Each structure stands twice: as C-alpha cells, then as structure tokens.
mmCIF file of C-alpha atoms in Angstrom:
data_model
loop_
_atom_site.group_PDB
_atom_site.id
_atom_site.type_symbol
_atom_site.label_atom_id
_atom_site.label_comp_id
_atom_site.label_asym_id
_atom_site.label_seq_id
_atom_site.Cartn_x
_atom_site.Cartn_y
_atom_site.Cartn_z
ATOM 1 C CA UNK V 1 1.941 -12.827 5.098
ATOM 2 C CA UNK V 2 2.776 -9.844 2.147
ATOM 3 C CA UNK V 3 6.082 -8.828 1.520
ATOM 4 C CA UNK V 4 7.723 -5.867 -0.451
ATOM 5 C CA UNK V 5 10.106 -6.957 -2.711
ATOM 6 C CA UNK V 6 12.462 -4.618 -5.102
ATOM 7 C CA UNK V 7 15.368 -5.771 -7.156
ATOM 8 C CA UNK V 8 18.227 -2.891 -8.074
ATOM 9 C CA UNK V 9 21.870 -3.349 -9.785
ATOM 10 C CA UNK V 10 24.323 -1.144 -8.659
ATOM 11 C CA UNK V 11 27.585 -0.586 -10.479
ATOM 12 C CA UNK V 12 30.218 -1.158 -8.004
ATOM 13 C CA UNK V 13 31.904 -3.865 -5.743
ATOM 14 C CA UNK V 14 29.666 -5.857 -3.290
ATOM 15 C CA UNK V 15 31.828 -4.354 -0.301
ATOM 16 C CA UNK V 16 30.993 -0.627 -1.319
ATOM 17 C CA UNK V 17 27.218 -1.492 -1.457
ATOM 18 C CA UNK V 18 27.199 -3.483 1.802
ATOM 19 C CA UNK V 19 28.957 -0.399 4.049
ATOM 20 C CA UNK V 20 25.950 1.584 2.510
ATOM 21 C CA UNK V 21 23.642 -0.684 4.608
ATOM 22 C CA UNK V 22 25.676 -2.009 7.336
ATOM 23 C CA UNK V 23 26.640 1.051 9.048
ATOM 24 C CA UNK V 24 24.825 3.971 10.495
ATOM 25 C CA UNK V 25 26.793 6.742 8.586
ATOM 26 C CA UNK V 26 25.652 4.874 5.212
ATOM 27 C CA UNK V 27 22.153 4.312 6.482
ATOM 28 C CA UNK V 28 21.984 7.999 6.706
ATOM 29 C CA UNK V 29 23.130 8.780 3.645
ATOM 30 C CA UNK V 30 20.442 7.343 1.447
ATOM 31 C CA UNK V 31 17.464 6.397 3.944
ATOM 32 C CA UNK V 32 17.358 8.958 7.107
ATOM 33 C CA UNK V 33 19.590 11.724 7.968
ATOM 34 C CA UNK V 34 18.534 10.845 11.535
ATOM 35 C CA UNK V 35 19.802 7.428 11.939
ATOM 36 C CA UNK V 36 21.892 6.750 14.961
ATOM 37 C CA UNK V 37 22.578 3.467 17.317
ATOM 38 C CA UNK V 38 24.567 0.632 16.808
ATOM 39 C CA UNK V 39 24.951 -1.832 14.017
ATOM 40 C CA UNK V 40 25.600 -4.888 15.314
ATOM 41 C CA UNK V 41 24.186 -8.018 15.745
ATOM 42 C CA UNK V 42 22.003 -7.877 18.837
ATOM 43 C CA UNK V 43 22.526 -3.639 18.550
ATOM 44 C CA UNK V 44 19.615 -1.353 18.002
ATOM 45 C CA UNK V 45 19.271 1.118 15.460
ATOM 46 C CA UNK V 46 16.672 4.155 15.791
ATOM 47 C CA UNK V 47 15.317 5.882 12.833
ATOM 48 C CA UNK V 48 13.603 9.332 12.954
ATOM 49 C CA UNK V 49 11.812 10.646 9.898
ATOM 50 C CA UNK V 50 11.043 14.590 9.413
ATOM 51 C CA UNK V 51 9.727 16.829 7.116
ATOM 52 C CA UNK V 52 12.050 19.815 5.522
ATOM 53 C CA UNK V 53 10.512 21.867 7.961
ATOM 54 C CA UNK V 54 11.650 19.848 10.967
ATOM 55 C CA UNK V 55 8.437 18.387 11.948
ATOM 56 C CA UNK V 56 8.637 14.548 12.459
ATOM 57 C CA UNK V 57 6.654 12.465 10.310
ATOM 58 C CA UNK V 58 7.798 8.892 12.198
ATOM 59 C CA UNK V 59 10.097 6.749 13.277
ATOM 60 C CA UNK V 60 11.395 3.569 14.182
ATOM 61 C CA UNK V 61 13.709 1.317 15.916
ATOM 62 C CA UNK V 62 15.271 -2.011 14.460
ATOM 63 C CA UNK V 63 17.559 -4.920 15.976
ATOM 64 C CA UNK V 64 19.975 -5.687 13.724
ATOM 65 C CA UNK V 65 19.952 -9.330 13.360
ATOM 66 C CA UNK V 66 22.591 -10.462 10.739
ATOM 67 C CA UNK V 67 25.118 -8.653 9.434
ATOM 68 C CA UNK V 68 26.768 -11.309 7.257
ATOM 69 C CA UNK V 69 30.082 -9.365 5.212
ATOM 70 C CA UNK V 70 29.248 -8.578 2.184
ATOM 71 C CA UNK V 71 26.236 -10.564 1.422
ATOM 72 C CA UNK V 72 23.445 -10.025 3.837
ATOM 73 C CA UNK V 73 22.403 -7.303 6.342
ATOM 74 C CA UNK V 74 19.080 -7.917 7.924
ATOM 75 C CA UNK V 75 16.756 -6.004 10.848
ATOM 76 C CA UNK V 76 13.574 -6.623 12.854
ATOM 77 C CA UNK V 77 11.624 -4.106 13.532
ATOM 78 C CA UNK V 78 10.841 -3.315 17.186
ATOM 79 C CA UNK V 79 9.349 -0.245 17.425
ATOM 80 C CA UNK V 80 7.351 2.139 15.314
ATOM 81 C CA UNK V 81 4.529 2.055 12.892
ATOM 82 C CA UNK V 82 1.807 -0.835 14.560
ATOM 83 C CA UNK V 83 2.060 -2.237 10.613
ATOM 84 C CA UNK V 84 5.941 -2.085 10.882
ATOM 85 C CA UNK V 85 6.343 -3.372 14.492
ATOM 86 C CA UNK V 86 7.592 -7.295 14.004
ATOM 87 C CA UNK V 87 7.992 -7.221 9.963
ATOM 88 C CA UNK V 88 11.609 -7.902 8.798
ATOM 89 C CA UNK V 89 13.654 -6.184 6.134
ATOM 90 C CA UNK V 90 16.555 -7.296 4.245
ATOM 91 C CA UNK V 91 19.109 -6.924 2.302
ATOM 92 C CA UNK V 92 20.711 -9.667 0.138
ATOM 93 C CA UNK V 93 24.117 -9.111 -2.399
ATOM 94 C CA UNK V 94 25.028 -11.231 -5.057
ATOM 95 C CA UNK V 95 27.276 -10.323 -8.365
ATOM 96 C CA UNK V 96 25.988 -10.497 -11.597
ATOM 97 C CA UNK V 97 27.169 -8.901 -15.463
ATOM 98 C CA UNK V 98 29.253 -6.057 -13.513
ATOM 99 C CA UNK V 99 26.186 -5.112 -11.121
ATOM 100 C CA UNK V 100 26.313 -5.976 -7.509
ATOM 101 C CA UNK V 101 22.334 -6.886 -7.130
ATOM 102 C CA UNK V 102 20.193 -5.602 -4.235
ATOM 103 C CA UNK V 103 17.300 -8.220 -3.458
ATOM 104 C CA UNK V 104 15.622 -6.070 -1.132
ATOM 105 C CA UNK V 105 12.555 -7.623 1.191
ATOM 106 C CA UNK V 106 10.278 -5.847 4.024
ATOM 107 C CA UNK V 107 8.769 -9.124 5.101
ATOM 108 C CA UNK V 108 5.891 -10.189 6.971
ATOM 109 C CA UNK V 109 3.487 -7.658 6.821
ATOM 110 C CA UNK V 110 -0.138 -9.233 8.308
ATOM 111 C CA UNK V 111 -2.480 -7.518 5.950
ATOM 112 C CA UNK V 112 -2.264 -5.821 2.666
ATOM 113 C CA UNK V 113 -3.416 -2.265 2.835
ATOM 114 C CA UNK V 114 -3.299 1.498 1.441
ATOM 115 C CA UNK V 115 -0.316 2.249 4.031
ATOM 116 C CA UNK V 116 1.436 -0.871 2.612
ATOM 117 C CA UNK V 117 1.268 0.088 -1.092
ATOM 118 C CA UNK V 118 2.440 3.412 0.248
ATOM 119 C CA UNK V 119 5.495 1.817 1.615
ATOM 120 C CA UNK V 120 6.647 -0.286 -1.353
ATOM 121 C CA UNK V 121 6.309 2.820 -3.379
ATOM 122 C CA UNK V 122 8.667 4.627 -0.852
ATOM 123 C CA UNK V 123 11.314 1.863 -0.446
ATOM 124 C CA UNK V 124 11.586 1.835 -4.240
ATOM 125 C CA UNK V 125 12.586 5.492 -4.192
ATOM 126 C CA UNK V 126 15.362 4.828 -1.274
ATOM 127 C CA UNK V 127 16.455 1.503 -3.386
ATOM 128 C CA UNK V 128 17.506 4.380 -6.159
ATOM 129 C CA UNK V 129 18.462 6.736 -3.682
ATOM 130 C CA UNK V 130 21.223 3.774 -2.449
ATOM 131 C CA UNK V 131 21.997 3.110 -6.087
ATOM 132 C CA UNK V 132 22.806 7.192 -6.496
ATOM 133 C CA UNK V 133 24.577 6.988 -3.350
ATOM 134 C CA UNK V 134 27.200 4.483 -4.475
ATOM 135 C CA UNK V 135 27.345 5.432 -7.924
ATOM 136 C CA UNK V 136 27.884 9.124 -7.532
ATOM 137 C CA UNK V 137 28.346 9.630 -3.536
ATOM 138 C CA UNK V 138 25.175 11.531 -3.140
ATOM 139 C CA UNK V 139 21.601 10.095 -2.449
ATOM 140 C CA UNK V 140 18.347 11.261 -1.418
ATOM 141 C CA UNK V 141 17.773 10.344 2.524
ATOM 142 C CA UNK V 142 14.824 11.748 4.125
ATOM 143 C CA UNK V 143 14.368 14.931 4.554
ATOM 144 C CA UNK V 144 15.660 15.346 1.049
ATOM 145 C CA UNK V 145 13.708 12.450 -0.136
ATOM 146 C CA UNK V 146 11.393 11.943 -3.248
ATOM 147 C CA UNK V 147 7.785 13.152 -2.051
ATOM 148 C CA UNK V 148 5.287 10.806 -3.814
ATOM 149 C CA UNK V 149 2.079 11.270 -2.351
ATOM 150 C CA UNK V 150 0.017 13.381 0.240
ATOM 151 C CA UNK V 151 1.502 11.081 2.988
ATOM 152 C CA UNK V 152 4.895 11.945 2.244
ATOM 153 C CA UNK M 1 -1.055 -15.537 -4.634
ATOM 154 C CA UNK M 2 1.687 -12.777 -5.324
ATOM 155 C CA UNK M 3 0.603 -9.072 -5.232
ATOM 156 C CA UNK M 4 2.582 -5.898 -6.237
ATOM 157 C CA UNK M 5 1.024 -2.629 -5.069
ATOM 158 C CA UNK M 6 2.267 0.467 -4.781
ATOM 159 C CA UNK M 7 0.286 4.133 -4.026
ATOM 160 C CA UNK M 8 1.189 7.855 -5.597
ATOM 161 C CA UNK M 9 -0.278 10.899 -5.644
ATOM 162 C CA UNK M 10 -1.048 13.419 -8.426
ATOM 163 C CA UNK M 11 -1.561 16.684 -8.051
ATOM 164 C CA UNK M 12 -4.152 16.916 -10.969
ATOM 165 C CA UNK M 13 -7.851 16.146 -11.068
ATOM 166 C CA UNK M 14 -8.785 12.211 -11.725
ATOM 167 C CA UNK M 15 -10.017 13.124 -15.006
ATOM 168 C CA UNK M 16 -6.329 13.709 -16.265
ATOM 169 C CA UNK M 17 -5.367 11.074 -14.447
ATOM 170 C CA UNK M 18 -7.121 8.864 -16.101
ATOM 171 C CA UNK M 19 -6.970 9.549 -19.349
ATOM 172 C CA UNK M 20 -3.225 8.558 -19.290
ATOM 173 C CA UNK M 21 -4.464 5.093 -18.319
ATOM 174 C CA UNK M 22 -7.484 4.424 -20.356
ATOM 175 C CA UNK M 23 -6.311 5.896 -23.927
ATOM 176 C CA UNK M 24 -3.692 4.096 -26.171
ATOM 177 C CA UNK M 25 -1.806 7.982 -26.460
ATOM 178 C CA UNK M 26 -1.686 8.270 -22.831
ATOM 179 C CA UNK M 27 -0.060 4.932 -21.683
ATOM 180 C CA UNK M 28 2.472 5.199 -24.541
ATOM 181 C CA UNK M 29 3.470 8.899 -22.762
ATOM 182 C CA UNK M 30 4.556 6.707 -19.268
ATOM 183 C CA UNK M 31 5.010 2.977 -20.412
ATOM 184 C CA UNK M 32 6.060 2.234 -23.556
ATOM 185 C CA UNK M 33 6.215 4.126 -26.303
ATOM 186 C CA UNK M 34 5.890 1.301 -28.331
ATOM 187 C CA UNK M 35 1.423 0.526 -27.371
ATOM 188 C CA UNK M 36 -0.715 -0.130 -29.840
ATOM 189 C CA UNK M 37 -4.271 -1.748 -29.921
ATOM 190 C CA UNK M 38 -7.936 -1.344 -28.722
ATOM 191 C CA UNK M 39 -8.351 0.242 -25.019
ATOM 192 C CA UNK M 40 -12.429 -0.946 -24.818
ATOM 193 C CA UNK M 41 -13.499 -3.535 -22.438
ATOM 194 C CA UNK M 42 -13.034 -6.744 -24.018
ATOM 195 C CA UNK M 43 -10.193 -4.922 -26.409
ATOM 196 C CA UNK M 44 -6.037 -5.705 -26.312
ATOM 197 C CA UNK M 45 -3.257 -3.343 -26.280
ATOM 198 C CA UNK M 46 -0.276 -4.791 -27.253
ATOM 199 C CA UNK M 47 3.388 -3.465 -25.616
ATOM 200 C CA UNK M 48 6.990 -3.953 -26.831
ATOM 201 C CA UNK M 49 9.917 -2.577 -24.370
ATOM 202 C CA UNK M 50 12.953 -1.917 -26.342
ATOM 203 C CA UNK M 51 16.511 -0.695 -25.575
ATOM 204 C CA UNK M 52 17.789 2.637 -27.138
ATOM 205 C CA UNK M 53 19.165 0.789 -29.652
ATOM 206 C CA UNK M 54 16.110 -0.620 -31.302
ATOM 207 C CA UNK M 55 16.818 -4.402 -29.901
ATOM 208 C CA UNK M 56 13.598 -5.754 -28.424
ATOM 209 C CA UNK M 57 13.877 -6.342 -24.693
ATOM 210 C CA UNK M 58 10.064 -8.095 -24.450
ATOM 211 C CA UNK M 59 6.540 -7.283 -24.989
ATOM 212 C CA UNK M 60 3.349 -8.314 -23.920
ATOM 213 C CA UNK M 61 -0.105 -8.572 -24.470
ATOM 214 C CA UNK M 62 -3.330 -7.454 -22.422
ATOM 215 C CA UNK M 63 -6.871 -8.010 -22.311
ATOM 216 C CA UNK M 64 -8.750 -4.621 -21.404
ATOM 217 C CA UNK M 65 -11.554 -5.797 -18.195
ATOM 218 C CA UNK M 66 -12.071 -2.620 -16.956
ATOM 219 C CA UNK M 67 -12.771 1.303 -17.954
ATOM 220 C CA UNK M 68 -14.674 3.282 -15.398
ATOM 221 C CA UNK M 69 -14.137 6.759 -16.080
ATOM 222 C CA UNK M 70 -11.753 8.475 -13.382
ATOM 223 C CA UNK M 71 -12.219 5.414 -10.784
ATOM 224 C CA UNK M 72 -10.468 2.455 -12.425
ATOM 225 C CA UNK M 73 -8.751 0.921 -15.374
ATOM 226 C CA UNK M 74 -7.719 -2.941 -15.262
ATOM 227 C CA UNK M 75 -6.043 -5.593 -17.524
ATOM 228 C CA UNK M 76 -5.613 -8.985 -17.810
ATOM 229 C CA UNK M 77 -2.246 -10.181 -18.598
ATOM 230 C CA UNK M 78 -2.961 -12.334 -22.286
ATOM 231 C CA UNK M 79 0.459 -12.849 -23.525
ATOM 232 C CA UNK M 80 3.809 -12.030 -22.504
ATOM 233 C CA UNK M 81 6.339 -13.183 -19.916
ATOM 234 C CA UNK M 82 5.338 -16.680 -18.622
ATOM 235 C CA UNK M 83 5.225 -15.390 -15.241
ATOM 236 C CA UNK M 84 2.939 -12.117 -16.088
ATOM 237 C CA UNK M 85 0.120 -14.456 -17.824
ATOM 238 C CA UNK M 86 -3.063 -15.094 -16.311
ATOM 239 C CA UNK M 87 -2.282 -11.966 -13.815
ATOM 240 C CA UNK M 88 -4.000 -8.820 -13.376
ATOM 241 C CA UNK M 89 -2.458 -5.311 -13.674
ATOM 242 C CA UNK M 90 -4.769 -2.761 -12.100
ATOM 243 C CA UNK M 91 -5.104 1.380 -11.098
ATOM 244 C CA UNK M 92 -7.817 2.592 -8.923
ATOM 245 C CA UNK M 93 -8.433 6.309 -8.534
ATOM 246 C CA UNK M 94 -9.777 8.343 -5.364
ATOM 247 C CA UNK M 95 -9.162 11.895 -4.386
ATOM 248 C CA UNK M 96 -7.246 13.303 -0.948
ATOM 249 C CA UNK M 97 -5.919 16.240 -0.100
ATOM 250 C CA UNK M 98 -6.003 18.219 -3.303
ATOM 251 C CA UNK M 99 -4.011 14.647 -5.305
ATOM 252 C CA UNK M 100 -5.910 12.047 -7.365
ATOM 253 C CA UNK M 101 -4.388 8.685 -5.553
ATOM 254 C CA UNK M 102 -3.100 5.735 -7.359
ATOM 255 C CA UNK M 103 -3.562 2.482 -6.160
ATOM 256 C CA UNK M 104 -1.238 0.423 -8.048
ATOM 257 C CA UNK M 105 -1.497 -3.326 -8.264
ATOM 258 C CA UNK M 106 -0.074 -6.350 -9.962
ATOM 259 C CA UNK M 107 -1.843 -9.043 -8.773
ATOM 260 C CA UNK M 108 -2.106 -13.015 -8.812
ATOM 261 C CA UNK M 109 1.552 -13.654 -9.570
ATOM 262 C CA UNK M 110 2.251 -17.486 -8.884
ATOM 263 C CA UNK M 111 5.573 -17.058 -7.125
ATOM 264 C CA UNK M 112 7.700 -14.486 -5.946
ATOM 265 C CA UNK M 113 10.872 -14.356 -8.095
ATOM 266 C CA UNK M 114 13.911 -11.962 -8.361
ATOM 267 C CA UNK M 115 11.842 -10.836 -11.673
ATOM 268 C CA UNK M 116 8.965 -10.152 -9.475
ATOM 269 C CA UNK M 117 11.053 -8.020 -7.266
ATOM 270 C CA UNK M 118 12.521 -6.698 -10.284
ATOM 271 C CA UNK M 119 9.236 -5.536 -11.339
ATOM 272 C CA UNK M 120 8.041 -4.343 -9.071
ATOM 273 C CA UNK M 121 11.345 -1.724 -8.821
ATOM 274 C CA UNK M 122 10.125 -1.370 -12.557
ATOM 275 C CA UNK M 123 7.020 -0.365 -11.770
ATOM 276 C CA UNK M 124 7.418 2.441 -8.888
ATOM 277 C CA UNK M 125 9.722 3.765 -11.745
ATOM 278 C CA UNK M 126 6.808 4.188 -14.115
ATOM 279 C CA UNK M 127 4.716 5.040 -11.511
ATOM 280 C CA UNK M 128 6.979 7.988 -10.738
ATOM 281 C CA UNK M 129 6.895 8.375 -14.925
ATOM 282 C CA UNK M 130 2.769 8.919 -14.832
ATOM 283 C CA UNK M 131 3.199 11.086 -12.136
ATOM 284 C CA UNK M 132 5.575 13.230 -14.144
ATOM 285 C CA UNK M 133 3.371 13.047 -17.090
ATOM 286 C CA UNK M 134 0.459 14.359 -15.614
ATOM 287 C CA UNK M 135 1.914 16.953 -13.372
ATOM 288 C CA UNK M 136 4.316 18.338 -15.918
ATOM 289 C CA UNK M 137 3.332 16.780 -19.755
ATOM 290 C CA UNK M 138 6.497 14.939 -19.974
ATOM 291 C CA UNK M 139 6.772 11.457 -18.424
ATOM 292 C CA UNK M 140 9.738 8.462 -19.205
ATOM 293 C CA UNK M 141 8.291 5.436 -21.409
ATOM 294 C CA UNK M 142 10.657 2.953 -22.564
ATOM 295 C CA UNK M 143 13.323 3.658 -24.121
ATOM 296 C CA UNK M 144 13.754 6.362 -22.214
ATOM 297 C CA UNK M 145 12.951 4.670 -19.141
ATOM 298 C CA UNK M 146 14.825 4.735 -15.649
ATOM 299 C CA UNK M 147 17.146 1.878 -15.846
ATOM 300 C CA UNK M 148 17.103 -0.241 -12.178
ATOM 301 C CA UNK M 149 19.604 -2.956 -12.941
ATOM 302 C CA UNK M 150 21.478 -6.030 -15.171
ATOM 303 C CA UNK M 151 17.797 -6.610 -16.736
ATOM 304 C CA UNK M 152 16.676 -3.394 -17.556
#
C-alpha cells in the first residue's frame, strides 16, 4: 500500500485549524469552492473540481468517518477517481513550539504511479493553501488553485 | 520501503530543465544556496541548509549515480540525516503538452516518520522553487526558502 504524507505548522490554535477541515464552508475555502454535503460521521461530502473557465476537471465523494474535536478529521473515499475510490485521507492535530501541526495522510493507494506523484504534489499545494487560510483568512481552493503541471 | 514522489511541469524545453539539476550553479538556484562539489557520476555535492541568520539547520552529502542529459539525474544519499542515508533522491524528465515533466522521487526510506512527511512538504516546495527558476530565472533556495512548519 503507498501513502502521501505532508507535514505543515500552522500558527494558530488547534480549534481554528480543525473548523478549516471539519466543516464544509472551511473545506471550501482552501480545497474546492464546490464542496457541499454533510460533515458528519456517517455524512457524505461531494467534491467537484473545475477549471477557471467552468469546465470540470473531477470530482469526488467522501464519508466522513471520524471527526474527533480538535484532533482528528478523517474520510473514505467513495466515489471518484478509480485510484481514489477506497483510499483514506486524514487529518491529525497536535501542538508543538506555538504551531498547531498538520500530519496529513491520503492512505492506501494500490500502486504507485504518474497520477499518484501528481497528487502528492497537489495536496502539498492545498496543505499551504490551509496554512494561508488560517493565517491570513484567504487560501487558494480550486478554481483559484496553484496550477503545477499540464494535468492541472 | 518508503517512497516520496511528486510530478510538475515546466513550461521550458528539457534541456533547461536539466541543467538546473545536473550543474552545481543550477541546484544552488532551487535548493540550497549553500552546494558545493563534483556533479560527475561517481562525484559528491555536498549541501548545508541554513536559517537567515547564518545558524546551520543540517546538511548532507550525495553520491552523483546518474547524468543522462535531459532524461535523468540521480543521487545517492552518502551522509546526512540518519534517516536520508542509504536512500535515493531522483528526477526523470519526459515531454507533454508543450512542459518538460518532473518525476520527483525520494526513494528507499526505512520508515515513514513525521520527518518523512515533513519532507516531503519540503520537497513540493522546492519543486515549486525549480519550477520558478526555470520558467522565470528566479527560484527560492534555502535561506530563502518557503518555510512549512516548527522544523523549517
């Protein structure tokens, strides 16, 4: 199994951080305009992605499956990508020197490829687009995101 | 066995894109300023990443394996980090849709550790700083890097 994993520190409380991932207006704000559904445990969250022009690149659908205050939110994906469909992805908090510390994890992947690589690259660039979000109140969610390669 | 990849795209030809991975000049423009050494198979570079101030945060040592011009440059971790030594740090070039692609990987870690998933945030970063480089002449080596948490 490969998993994407990406450290960040953000500078503010763990309970500003974990709103930014716990609910669908903060999802939105630094991952995907279009995010809607419901985030609770057992609820479903849909995620479209499009490009500035309007034209949709992908999406996908996630169960939330914990949603622990503070300290954990974590989804399993249901629908979407075939490569997506069954990984997990996670969010863990903890406190350190000021920073509240993002271990971030898109787990269980069954192969290694070009599309995964492409992935990890992306989530890095919505891990800082969280961080600007609860620094400075603005981040980067898709379609405003940072364009890395000819895939998006 | 551990892997970090991660995939970007550069709007230049692979020529330019690899000459800021196979000279000593070009790395220091996206990694480190501080690079020094041999970059001939069989050769070491040697890297030291320091904060603004001067104060040495690490450095490390590699072992040049591969140069093949505007297809592939790889290294073999010699001395640095515990964790890093004995692993391989590699960039493979190809060409789609008018970018030279990046295939990014760290490879053969041991374990996967917060610093792993703190490098690998490290590395998208610098990623995202060759990209800039190339496509513009002016990329972010440490000191000036993009800082990503507590660590660096």
């Amino acid at each position: 199994m490969i998993d994407i994993i990406h450290r960040v520190g953000i500078q503010a409380p763990p309970a500003k951080v974990y709103a930014a991932l716990a609910t669908v207006e903060g999802v939105a704000a630094w991952w995907s305009r279009e995010t809607r559904g419901v985030s609770q445990p057992g609820g479903t969250i849909e995620f479209r992605f499009l490009k500035p022009s309007g034209e949709q690149i992908g999406g996908m659908g996630m169960e939330v499956i914990t949603l622990t205050p503070n300290k954990e939110v974590r989804w399993r994906v249901r629908s979407g990508p075939e490569e997506w469909v069954g990984t997990d992805i996670g969010f863990e908090l903890s406190e350190a020197d000021g920073y509240t510390i993002v271990l971030f994890g898109h787990r269980s992947w069954r192969a290694a490829s070009e599309f995964t690589a492409h992935c990890s690259m992306k989530w890095a660039t919505f891990m800082l687009s969280l961080k600007e979000l609860v620094e400075t109140g603005k981040g980067r969610p898709s379609p405003h995101d940072v364009k890395i390669d000819n895939w998006n």
